[in-house]
GROMACS .gro file of C-alpha atoms in nm:
model
  439
    1MET     CA    1   9.292   3.263  16.699
    2LYS     CA    2   9.591   3.086  16.600
    3ILE     CA    3   9.569   3.149  16.290
    4ARG     CA    4   9.581   3.502  16.377
    5ILE     CA    5   9.846   3.519  16.607
    6THR     CA    6  10.080   3.391  16.333
    7PHE     CA    7  10.011   3.582  16.106
    8TYR     CA    8  10.042   3.888  16.252
    9LEU     CA    9  10.383   3.725  16.400
   10ILE     CA   10  10.491   3.674  16.047
   11CYS     CA   11  10.419   3.996  15.970
   12PHE     CA   12  10.638   4.203  16.224
   13LEU     CA   13  10.937   3.954  16.089
   14LEU     CA   14  10.935   4.035  15.719
   15ALA     CA   15  10.874   4.422  15.792
   16GLY     CA   16  11.136   4.324  16.071
   17SER     CA   17  11.365   4.166  15.814
   18LEU     CA   18  11.293   4.431  15.487
   19SER     CA   19  11.372   4.785  15.781
   20ALA     CA   20  11.773   4.675  15.896
   21GLN     CA   21  11.967   4.909  15.691
   22GLN     CA   22  12.402   5.007  15.784
   23THR     CA   23  12.530   5.093  16.087
   24PRO     CA   24  12.456   5.485  16.139
   25ALA     CA   25  12.835   5.681  16.037
   26GLN     CA   26  13.083   5.706  16.295
   27LYS     CA   27  13.115   6.105  16.435
   28GLN     CA   28  13.375   6.262  16.267
   29SER     CA   29  13.699   6.256  16.374
   30GLU     CA   30  13.902   6.491  16.192
   31ALA     CA   31  13.935   6.767  15.908
   32VAL     CA   32  13.723   6.701  15.508
   33THR     CA   33  13.847   6.970  15.323
   34ILE     CA   34  13.628   6.952  14.956
   35VAL     CA   35  13.842   7.161  14.720
   36GLY     CA   36  13.779   7.327  14.353
   37ALA     CA   37  13.423   7.203  14.371
   38THR     CA   38  13.115   7.405  14.256
   39ALA     CA   39  13.038   7.507  14.603
   40HIS     CA   40  12.605   7.611  14.596
   41ILE     CA   41  12.539   7.809  14.889
   42GLY     CA   42  12.164   7.758  14.965
   43ASN     CA   43  12.071   8.147  14.960
   44GLY     CA   44  12.123   8.221  14.571
   45GLU     CA   45  12.554   8.271  14.579
   46VAL     CA   46  12.744   8.029  14.437
   47ILE     CA   47  13.127   8.037  14.430
   48GLU     CA   48  13.245   7.795  14.131
   49ASN     CA   49  13.613   7.703  14.245
   50SER     CA   50  13.554   7.638  14.614
   51LEU     CA   51  13.748   7.525  14.926
   52ILE     CA   52  13.510   7.411  15.172
   53ILE     CA   53  13.712   7.301  15.548
   54PHE     CA   54  13.520   7.165  15.840
   55GLU     CA   55  13.578   6.962  16.198
   56ASP     CA   56  13.358   6.835  16.454
   57GLY     CA   57  13.060   6.851  16.229
   58LYS     CA   58  13.049   7.210  16.136
   59ILE     CA   59  13.142   7.420  15.853
   60THR     CA   60  13.467   7.551  15.982
   61GLN     CA   61  13.556   7.728  15.641
   62ILE     CA   62  13.441   7.825  15.255
   63MET     CA   63  13.548   8.069  15.011
   64ASP     CA   64  13.709   8.087  14.715
   65ALA     CA   65  13.948   7.878  14.655
   66GLY     CA   66  14.165   8.117  14.432
   67SER     CA   67  14.143   8.376  14.660
   68THR     CA   68  14.335   8.178  14.955
   69LYS     CA   69  14.661   7.977  15.088
   70MET     CA   70  14.519   7.816  15.318
   71GLN     CA   71  14.630   7.481  15.408
   72TYR     CA   72  14.422   7.208  15.347
   73ARG     CA   73  14.315   6.995  15.662
   74GLY     CA   74  14.238   6.590  15.722
   75GLU     CA   75  14.157   6.433  15.445
   76ILE     CA   76  14.124   6.603  15.057
   77ILE     CA   77  13.842   6.540  14.851
   78GLN     CA   78  13.983   6.702  14.484
   79ALA     CA   79  13.635   6.761  14.414
   80GLU     CA   80  13.725   7.026  14.043
   81GLY     CA   81  13.429   7.002  13.782
   82LYS     CA   82  13.153   6.839  14.051
   83HIS     CA   83  12.866   7.026  14.281
   84VAL     CA   84  12.822   7.125  14.647
   85TYR     CA   85  12.501   7.107  14.796
   86PRO     CA   86  12.365   7.177  15.160
   87GLY     CA   87  12.201   6.917  15.237
   88PHE     CA   88  11.727   6.909  15.119
   89ILE     CA   89  11.515   6.928  15.354
   90ALA     CA   90  11.195   6.717  15.311
   91PRO     CA   91  10.883   6.890  15.510
   92ASN     CA   92  10.580   6.766  15.536
   93SER     CA   93  10.660   6.410  15.550
   94THR     CA   94  10.521   6.090  15.735
   95LEU     CA   95  10.926   5.937  15.603
   96GLY     CA   96  11.023   5.639  15.881
   97LEU     CA   97  10.628   5.644  15.956
   98VAL     CA   98  10.484   5.361  15.736
   99GLU     CA   99  10.735   5.088  15.583
  100ILE     CA  100  10.475   4.887  15.410
  101ASP     CA  101  10.161   5.025  15.318
  102ALA     CA  102   9.967   4.731  15.287
  103VAL     CA  103  10.082   4.539  15.607
  104ARG     CA  104   9.876   4.771  15.930
  105PRO     CA  105  10.152   4.663  16.155
  106THR     CA  106  10.406   4.924  16.017
  107ASP     CA  107  10.200   5.176  15.902
  108ASP     CA  108  10.119   5.404  16.249
  109GLU     CA  109  10.090   5.749  16.092
  110ASP     CA  110   9.721   5.815  16.258
  111GLU     CA  111   9.624   5.805  16.565
  112ILE     CA  112   9.237   5.714  16.716
  113GLY     CA  113   9.030   6.087  16.786
  114GLU     CA  114   8.941   6.420  16.615
  115MET     CA  115   9.209   6.707  16.881
  116LEU     CA  116   9.544   6.485  16.975
  117PRO     CA  117   9.756   6.821  17.022
  118ASN     CA  118   9.914   6.561  17.226
  119VAL     CA  119  10.035   6.270  16.988
  120ARG     CA  120  10.438   6.262  16.910
  121SER     CA  121  10.514   6.164  16.557
  122LEU     CA  122  10.844   6.148  16.703
  123ILE     CA  123  10.821   5.854  16.949
  124ALA     CA  124  10.728   5.643  16.604
  125TYR     CA  125  10.986   5.738  16.368
  126ASN     CA  126  11.139   5.413  16.259
  127ALA     CA  127  11.565   5.578  16.177
  128GLU     CA  128  11.590   5.201  16.017
  129SER     CA  129  11.355   5.322  15.730
  130LYS     CA  130  11.425   5.127  15.456
  131VAL     CA  131  11.229   5.423  15.352
  132VAL     CA  132  11.428   5.650  15.423
  133GLU     CA  133  11.764   5.508  15.392
  134SER     CA  134  11.698   5.587  15.017
  135MET     CA  135  11.656   5.941  15.022
  136ARG     CA  136  12.008   5.972  15.132
  137PRO     CA  137  12.142   5.855  14.731
  138ASN     CA  138  11.917   6.152  14.590
  139GLY     CA  139  12.105   6.436  14.846
  140VAL     CA  140  11.776   6.484  15.093
  141LEU     CA  141  11.905   6.389  15.448
  142VAL     CA  142  11.662   6.565  15.670
  143GLY     CA  143  11.289   6.596  15.733
  144GLN     CA  144  11.054   6.738  15.915
  145ILE     CA  145  10.811   6.321  16.024
  146VAL     CA  146  10.429   6.500  16.068
  147PRO     CA  147  10.133   6.294  16.158
  148ARG     CA  148   9.835   6.247  16.003
  149GLY     CA  149   9.438   6.259  16.034
  150GLY     CA  150   9.184   6.373  16.303
  151THR     CA  151   9.134   6.788  16.338
  152ILE     CA  152   9.404   6.857  16.523
  153SER     CA  153   9.739   6.554  16.417
  154GLY     CA  154   9.936   6.609  16.668
  155THR     CA  155  10.293   6.747  16.721
  156SER     CA  156  10.588   6.687  16.431
  157SER     CA  157  10.989   6.685  16.458
  158ILE     CA  158  11.265   6.734  16.265
  159VAL     CA  159  11.497   6.486  16.255
  160GLN     CA  160  11.788   6.331  16.042
  161PHE     CA  161  11.817   6.062  15.804
  162ASP     CA  162  12.181   5.818  15.937
  163ALA     CA  163  12.047   5.748  16.270
  164TRP     CA  164  12.059   5.469  16.560
  165ASN     CA  165  11.655   5.570  16.729
  166TRP     CA  166  11.469   5.819  16.716
  167GLU     CA  167  11.661   6.008  17.052
  168ASP     CA  168  11.962   5.994  16.756
  169ALA     CA  169  11.774   6.182  16.430
  170ALA     CA  170  11.642   6.424  16.651
  171VAL     CA  171  11.728   6.744  16.492
  172LYS     CA  172  11.490   6.948  16.656
  173VAL     CA  173  11.207   6.817  16.863
  174ASP     CA  174  10.844   6.895  16.844
  175ASP     CA  175  10.860   7.143  16.632
  176GLY     CA  176  10.491   7.177  16.551
  177LEU     CA  177  10.099   7.095  16.590
  178HIS     CA  178   9.931   7.038  16.272
  179ILE     CA  179   9.623   7.145  16.172
  180ASN     CA  180   9.336   7.010  15.871
  181TRP     CA  181   9.230   7.227  15.817
  182PRO     CA  182   8.816   7.163  15.730
  183SER     CA  183   8.647   7.206  15.347
  184ALA     CA  184   8.410   7.427  15.210
  185PHE     CA  185   8.353   7.132  14.992
  186ARG     CA  186   8.318   6.779  15.017
  187ARG     CA  187   8.245   6.456  14.725
  188GLY     CA  188   7.883   6.296  14.792
  189ARG     CA  189   7.882   5.984  15.021
  190TRP     CA  190   7.801   5.751  14.843
  191TRP     CA  191   7.639   5.537  15.127
  192ARG     CA  192   7.388   5.777  15.173
  193GLY     CA  193   7.247   5.794  14.889
  194GLU     CA  194   7.443   6.159  14.798
  195ASP     CA  195   7.518   6.247  14.435
  196PRO     CA  196   7.887   6.143  14.455
  197GLY     CA  197   7.984   6.520  14.255
  198LEU     CA  198   8.155   6.832  14.453
  199LYS     CA  199   7.852   6.985  14.620
  200LYS     CA  200   7.878   7.252  14.930
  201ASN     CA  201   8.000   7.163  15.308
  202GLU     CA  202   7.624   7.231  15.530
  203ASP     CA  203   7.899   7.119  15.813
  204TYR     CA  204   8.159   7.357  15.738
  205ASP     CA  205   8.152   7.663  16.024
  206GLN     CA  206   7.994   7.408  16.271
  207ASP     CA  207   8.346   7.160  16.205
  208ILE     CA  208   8.582   7.516  16.230
  209GLN     CA  209   8.341   7.608  16.570
  210LYS     CA  210   8.458   7.282  16.733
  211LEU     CA  211   8.797   7.377  16.627
  212SER     CA  212   8.815   7.687  16.812
  213ASP     CA  213   8.635   7.586  17.126
  214PHE     CA  214   8.855   7.339  17.181
  215PHE     CA  215   9.153   7.675  17.119
  216ALA     CA  216   8.952   7.822  17.437
  217GLN     CA  217   8.859   7.486  17.620
  218SER     CA  218   9.263   7.421  17.617
  219LYS     CA  219   9.343   7.784  17.703
  220ALA     CA  220   9.073   7.818  17.991
  221TRP     CA  221   9.237   7.465  18.097
  222LEU     CA  222   9.579   7.635  18.099
  223ALA     CA  223   9.478   7.980  18.325
  224GLY     CA  224   9.304   7.744  18.554
  225ASP     CA  225   9.331   7.420  18.832
  226ARG     CA  226   9.597   7.231  18.656
  227SER     CA  227   9.584   6.928  18.896
  228THR     CA  228   9.421   6.702  18.702
  229PRO     CA  229   9.628   6.596  18.378
  230ASN     CA  230   9.469   6.698  18.052
  231LEU     CA  231   9.760   6.545  17.826
  232PRO     CA  232   9.550   6.759  17.472
  233ASP     CA  233   9.507   7.044  17.681
  234GLU     CA  234   9.888   7.075  17.818
  235ALA     CA  235  10.018   7.005  17.509
  236MET     CA  236   9.845   7.319  17.349
  237GLU     CA  237  10.117   7.547  17.606
  238PRO     CA  238  10.407   7.601  17.331
  239VAL     CA  239  10.176   7.696  17.087
  240PHE     CA  240  10.011   7.947  17.244
  241SER     CA  241  10.392   8.106  17.431
  242GLY     CA  242  10.435   8.103  17.016
  243LYS     CA  243  10.736   7.842  17.114
  244LYS     CA  244  10.545   7.586  16.866
  245LYS     CA  245  10.478   7.626  16.567
  246VAL     CA  246  10.098   7.589  16.374
  247TYR     CA  247  10.099   7.426  16.039
  248VAL     CA  248   9.744   7.443  15.903
  249HIS     CA  249   9.695   7.216  15.614
  250VAL     CA  250   9.400   7.375  15.335
  251ASP     CA  251   9.385   7.448  14.978
  252GLY     CA  252   9.112   7.653  14.897
  253GLU     CA  253   9.085   8.021  14.871
  254LYS     CA  254   8.792   8.046  15.164
  255GLU     CA  255   8.934   7.771  15.399
  256ILE     CA  256   9.260   7.984  15.328
  257LEU     CA  257   9.117   8.334  15.445
  258ASP     CA  258   8.947   8.160  15.685
  259ALA     CA  259   9.258   8.006  15.862
  260ILE     CA  260   9.464   8.349  15.845
  261GLN     CA  261   9.154   8.517  15.991
  262PHE     CA  262   9.151   8.229  16.254
  263LYS     CA  263   9.560   8.258  16.305
  264LYS     CA  264   9.501   8.655  16.396
  265ASP     CA  265   9.176   8.565  16.609
  266GLN     CA  266   9.365   8.313  16.916
  267ASP     CA  267   9.640   8.522  16.784
  268LEU     CA  268   9.944   8.269  16.682
  269ASP     CA  269  10.218   8.367  16.538
  270GLU     CA  270  10.426   8.102  16.385
  271PHE     CA  271  10.188   8.046  16.113
  272VAL     CA  272  10.244   7.797  15.837
  273ILE     CA  273   9.992   7.718  15.507
  274VAL     CA  274  10.085   7.333  15.366
  275GLY     CA  275   9.912   7.268  15.101
  276GLY     CA  276   9.781   7.556  14.911
  277TYR     CA  277   9.635   7.459  14.567
  278HIS     CA  278   9.460   7.720  14.510
  279ALA     CA  279   9.699   7.994  14.728
  280LEU     CA  280   9.726   8.227  14.411
  281GLY     CA  281   9.405   8.375  14.455
  282VAL     CA  282   9.545   8.505  14.764
  283ALA     CA  283   9.917   8.529  14.767
  284ASP     CA  284   9.855   8.989  14.932
  285GLU     CA  285   9.676   8.845  15.177
  286LEU     CA  286   9.963   8.541  15.247
  287LYS     CA  287  10.236   8.819  15.196
  288ALA     CA  288  10.051   9.045  15.454
  289ASN     CA  289  10.052   8.831  15.748
  290ASN     CA  290  10.424   8.755  15.680
  291ILE     CA  291  10.274   8.306  15.639
  292PRO     CA  292  10.460   8.128  15.447
  293VAL     CA  293  10.400   7.848  15.190
  294LEU     CA  294  10.484   7.471  15.122
  295VAL     CA  295  10.382   7.426  14.856
  296ASN     CA  296  10.338   7.090  14.707
  297ARG     CA  297  10.544   6.885  14.481
  298PRO     CA  298  10.411   6.982  14.089
  299HIS     CA  299  10.465   6.650  13.897
  300THR     CA  300  10.145   6.633  13.945
  301THR     CA  301   9.794   6.683  13.690
  302PRO     CA  302   9.583   7.022  13.756
  303ASN     CA  303   9.282   6.961  13.978
  304MET     CA  304   9.076   7.180  13.818
  305ASP     CA  305   8.898   7.182  13.443
  306ASP     CA  306   9.008   7.564  13.405
  307GLN     CA  307   9.330   7.564  13.481
  308ASP     CA  308   9.656   7.596  13.293
  309TYR     CA  309   9.814   7.214  13.189
  310ASP     CA  310  10.124   7.405  13.430
  311TYR     CA  311   9.926   7.524  13.703
  312PRO     CA  312  10.123   7.250  13.971
  313TYR     CA  313  10.487   7.347  13.727
  314LYS     CA  314  10.440   7.705  13.782
  315LEU     CA  315  10.257   7.785  14.111
  316ALA     CA  316  10.562   7.773  14.356
  317LYS     CA  317  10.731   8.036  14.118
  318LEU     CA  318  10.377   8.278  14.080
  319LEU     CA  319  10.372   8.273  14.451
  320ALA     CA  320  10.767   8.378  14.532
  321GLU     CA  321  10.694   8.657  14.254
  322ARG     CA  322  10.403   8.761  14.503
  323GLY     CA  323  10.683   8.779  14.735
  324VAL     CA  324  10.536   8.514  14.964
  325MET     CA  325  10.724   8.236  15.123
  326ILE     CA  326  10.824   7.907  15.005
  327ALA     CA  327  10.925   7.589  15.008
  328LEU     CA  328  10.818   7.290  14.880
  329GLU     CA  329  10.730   6.917  15.006
  330SER     CA  330  10.628   6.621  14.852
  331SER     CA  331  10.294   6.460  15.090
  332GLY     CA  332  10.027   6.287  14.826
  333GLN     CA  333  10.031   5.965  14.639
  334MET     CA  334  10.348   5.714  14.726
  335GLU     CA  335  10.475   5.991  14.911
  336ARG     CA  336  10.744   5.792  15.157
  337MET     CA  337  10.905   5.677  14.801
  338ASN     CA  338  10.822   5.998  14.614
  339THR     CA  339  10.990   6.229  14.878
  340ARG     CA  340  11.335   6.108  14.749
  341ASN     CA  341  11.216   6.338  14.410
  342LEU     CA  342  11.280   6.664  14.606
  343PRO     CA  343  11.544   6.684  14.419
  344PHE     CA  344  11.388   6.715  14.120
  345TYR     CA  345  11.015   6.919  14.172
  346ALA     CA  346  11.256   7.234  14.234
  347GLY     CA  347  11.441   7.136  13.900
  348THR     CA  348  11.088   7.073  13.746
  349VAL     CA  349  11.022   7.456  13.940
  350ALA     CA  350  11.329   7.634  13.783
  351ALA     CA  351  11.245   7.460  13.431
  352PHE     CA  352  10.900   7.665  13.415
  353GLY     CA  353  11.047   7.978  13.501
  354MET     CA  354  11.187   7.966  13.783
  355ASP     CA  355  11.596   8.047  13.856
  356LYS     CA  356  11.803   7.733  13.941
  357GLU     CA  357  11.968   7.877  14.213
  358GLU     CA  358  11.655   8.013  14.373
  359ALA     CA  359  11.526   7.732  14.292
  360LEU     CA  360  11.781   7.537  14.526
  361LYS     CA  361  11.627   7.747  14.813
  362LEU     CA  362  11.291   7.586  14.797
  363ILE     CA  363  11.446   7.272  14.878
  364THR     CA  364  11.699   7.381  15.140
  365SER     CA  365  11.705   7.797  15.363
  366ASN     CA  366  11.339   7.822  15.263
  367SER     CA  367  11.280   7.514  15.398
  368ALA     CA  368  11.526   7.565  15.684
  369LYS     CA  369  11.362   7.836  15.761
  370ILE     CA  370  11.023   7.822  15.781
  371LEU     CA  371  11.135   7.487  15.950
  372GLY     CA  372  11.267   7.708  16.238
  373ILE     CA  373  11.668   7.555  16.156
  374ASP     CA  374  11.781   7.809  15.942
  375ASP     CA  375  12.059   7.877  16.206
  376MET     CA  376  12.164   7.563  16.169
  377TYR     CA  377  12.096   7.415  15.821
  378GLY     CA  378  12.017   7.470  15.484
  379THR     CA  379  12.281   7.690  15.325
  380LEU     CA  380  12.709   7.634  15.327
  381GLU     CA  381  12.780   7.896  15.574
  382LYS     CA  382  13.097   7.881  15.898
  383GLY     CA  383  12.981   7.750  16.211
  384LYS     CA  384  12.663   7.599  16.044
  385SER     CA  385  12.636   7.182  16.032
  386ALA     CA  386  12.859   6.997  15.831
  387THR     CA  387  12.543   6.817  15.698
  388LEU     CA  388  12.625   6.837  15.237
  389PHE     CA  389  12.697   6.569  14.984
  390ILE     CA  390  12.927   6.628  14.618
  391SER     CA  391  12.727   6.559  14.300
  392GLU     CA  392  12.892   6.466  13.979
  393GLY     CA  393  12.664   6.725  13.829
  394ASP     CA  394  12.339   6.930  13.861
  395ALA     CA  395  12.143   6.791  14.103
  396LEU     CA  396  11.840   6.917  14.041
  397ASP     CA  397  11.859   6.761  13.742
  398MET     CA  398  11.835   6.296  13.743
  399ARG     CA  399  12.104   6.293  13.510
  400GLY     CA  400  12.359   6.487  13.695
  401ASN     CA  401  12.225   6.411  14.036
  402ILE     CA  402  12.497   6.159  14.117
  403LEU     CA  403  12.577   6.074  14.454
  404SER     CA  404  12.998   6.082  14.538
  405HIS     CA  405  12.965   6.165  14.915
  406ALA     CA  406  12.691   6.304  15.179
  407PHE     CA  407  12.820   6.455  15.494
  408ILE     CA  408  12.530   6.399  15.821
  409ASP     CA  409  12.656   6.674  16.074
  410GLY     CA  410  12.992   6.634  15.981
  411ARG     CA  411  12.944   6.268  15.915
  412GLU     CA  412  13.066   6.066  15.621
  413VAL     CA  413  12.683   5.882  15.541
  414SER     CA  414  12.662   5.528  15.358
  415LEU     CA  415  12.539   5.574  14.991
  416GLU     CA  416  12.427   5.255  14.948
  417THR     CA  417  12.094   5.124  15.038
  418HIS     CA  418  11.842   4.803  14.968
  419GLN     CA  419  11.780   4.961  14.612
  420THR     CA  420  12.113   4.995  14.496
  421GLU     CA  421  12.173   4.674  14.620
  422LEU     CA  422  11.911   4.432  14.433
  423TRP     CA  423  12.092   4.715  14.127
  424LYS     CA  424  12.435   4.593  14.102
  425ARG     CA  425  12.312   4.264  14.182
  426TYR     CA  426  12.067   4.168  13.841
  427SER     CA  427  12.365   4.436  13.664
  428ASN     CA  428  12.593   4.201  13.675
  429LYS     CA  429  12.367   3.890  13.655
  430TYR     CA  430  12.294   4.019  13.267
  431LYS     CA  431  12.726   4.145  13.231
  432ASN     CA  432  12.855   3.810  13.346
  433GLN     CA  433  12.521   3.610  13.092
  434LYS     CA  434  12.619   3.870  12.853
  435GLU     CA  435  12.936   3.789  12.882
  436GLU     CA  436  12.916   3.359  12.837
  437GLU     CA  437  12.723   3.432  12.505
  438SER     CA  438  12.979   3.605  12.369
  439LYS     CA  439  13.228   3.359  12.407
   0.00000   0.00000   0.00000
């Protein structure tokens, strides 16, 4: 027992030593003027020679610098030849919920149970995560933090990536309920002696019925005597009133169609498909029902033997051409670390046929609209949050995504991370070694 306690204590201490980030930036104290950069607005528009002024955390002016004689204010950043972008937004992320996969005390993305609408990801969010910190040098400044597991995983919240704690980080609290839709097929369970291949899920209809029964039970409790507390049912109230979106994690065509029917049966207004690997086959139904899709990252191989080799790369483009509102998300293998590649996912979509500024919308304005934060984030517009960054080149290309400045709500945030510290440390080591050998 003592050995076990000692082991967990060491794990906690190790996690603590690995998770301290830089001190969050101070509130913006003076105006900032960015001059001469190519401004990518995030809605498809571009201003080649821009003038951007922001103060008190909000953009006060954005225009063509050559068409105005407006006096610059506060700190002046000469950015000729550089590019300005709105901060990239990462939907459906577990950033801050898991730090080290192999250290169980740092893993808080799931809870025991199947129907958990009352579970809130926000209160488990670690604002001092080193993984979260590593998002900022690539321009990923805002994210939706989502729980995993169960049929109803719980409630997500949207945060910005430079904060002391989860209270300071919160941008939109409890924005949506997340449902893992049952699969019509499953793999054989070897521990039951079943063939390991794919087969029909005989419990599929029963699983959907359980979900429907839970919704009916919650509606009945909310309409009845509420003197005895019931946290799961109480958490469903904003879902039924339309104040909280419903995000359904589903991939198959049949399952997506069944989810759309579930939306109609339950009279759910705010409904989003997450993943949607086979959504192209039901694109017309998604468009007709005004259902957006958070498409999984394109850096993967096709799931089906008979699919085009580039199907994951072009899926977002094909759905957009069919009139479906889409954005990109990065769940999957090593999803927290890979979230920093979000701009390069959009770049890949552009490389496979989508216009570059349209691809940018997949991680800026479209993401903001789907998450319901487009009133303040997602585009460079007067009155919106000054959450933006300056890049040496094309931010959707890893060769050009070199940030010189980044701002969240007008506060200039650090671009130093544990990784940049190690890079400088070891690059200096070999630089000094080479100098000594040349003497």
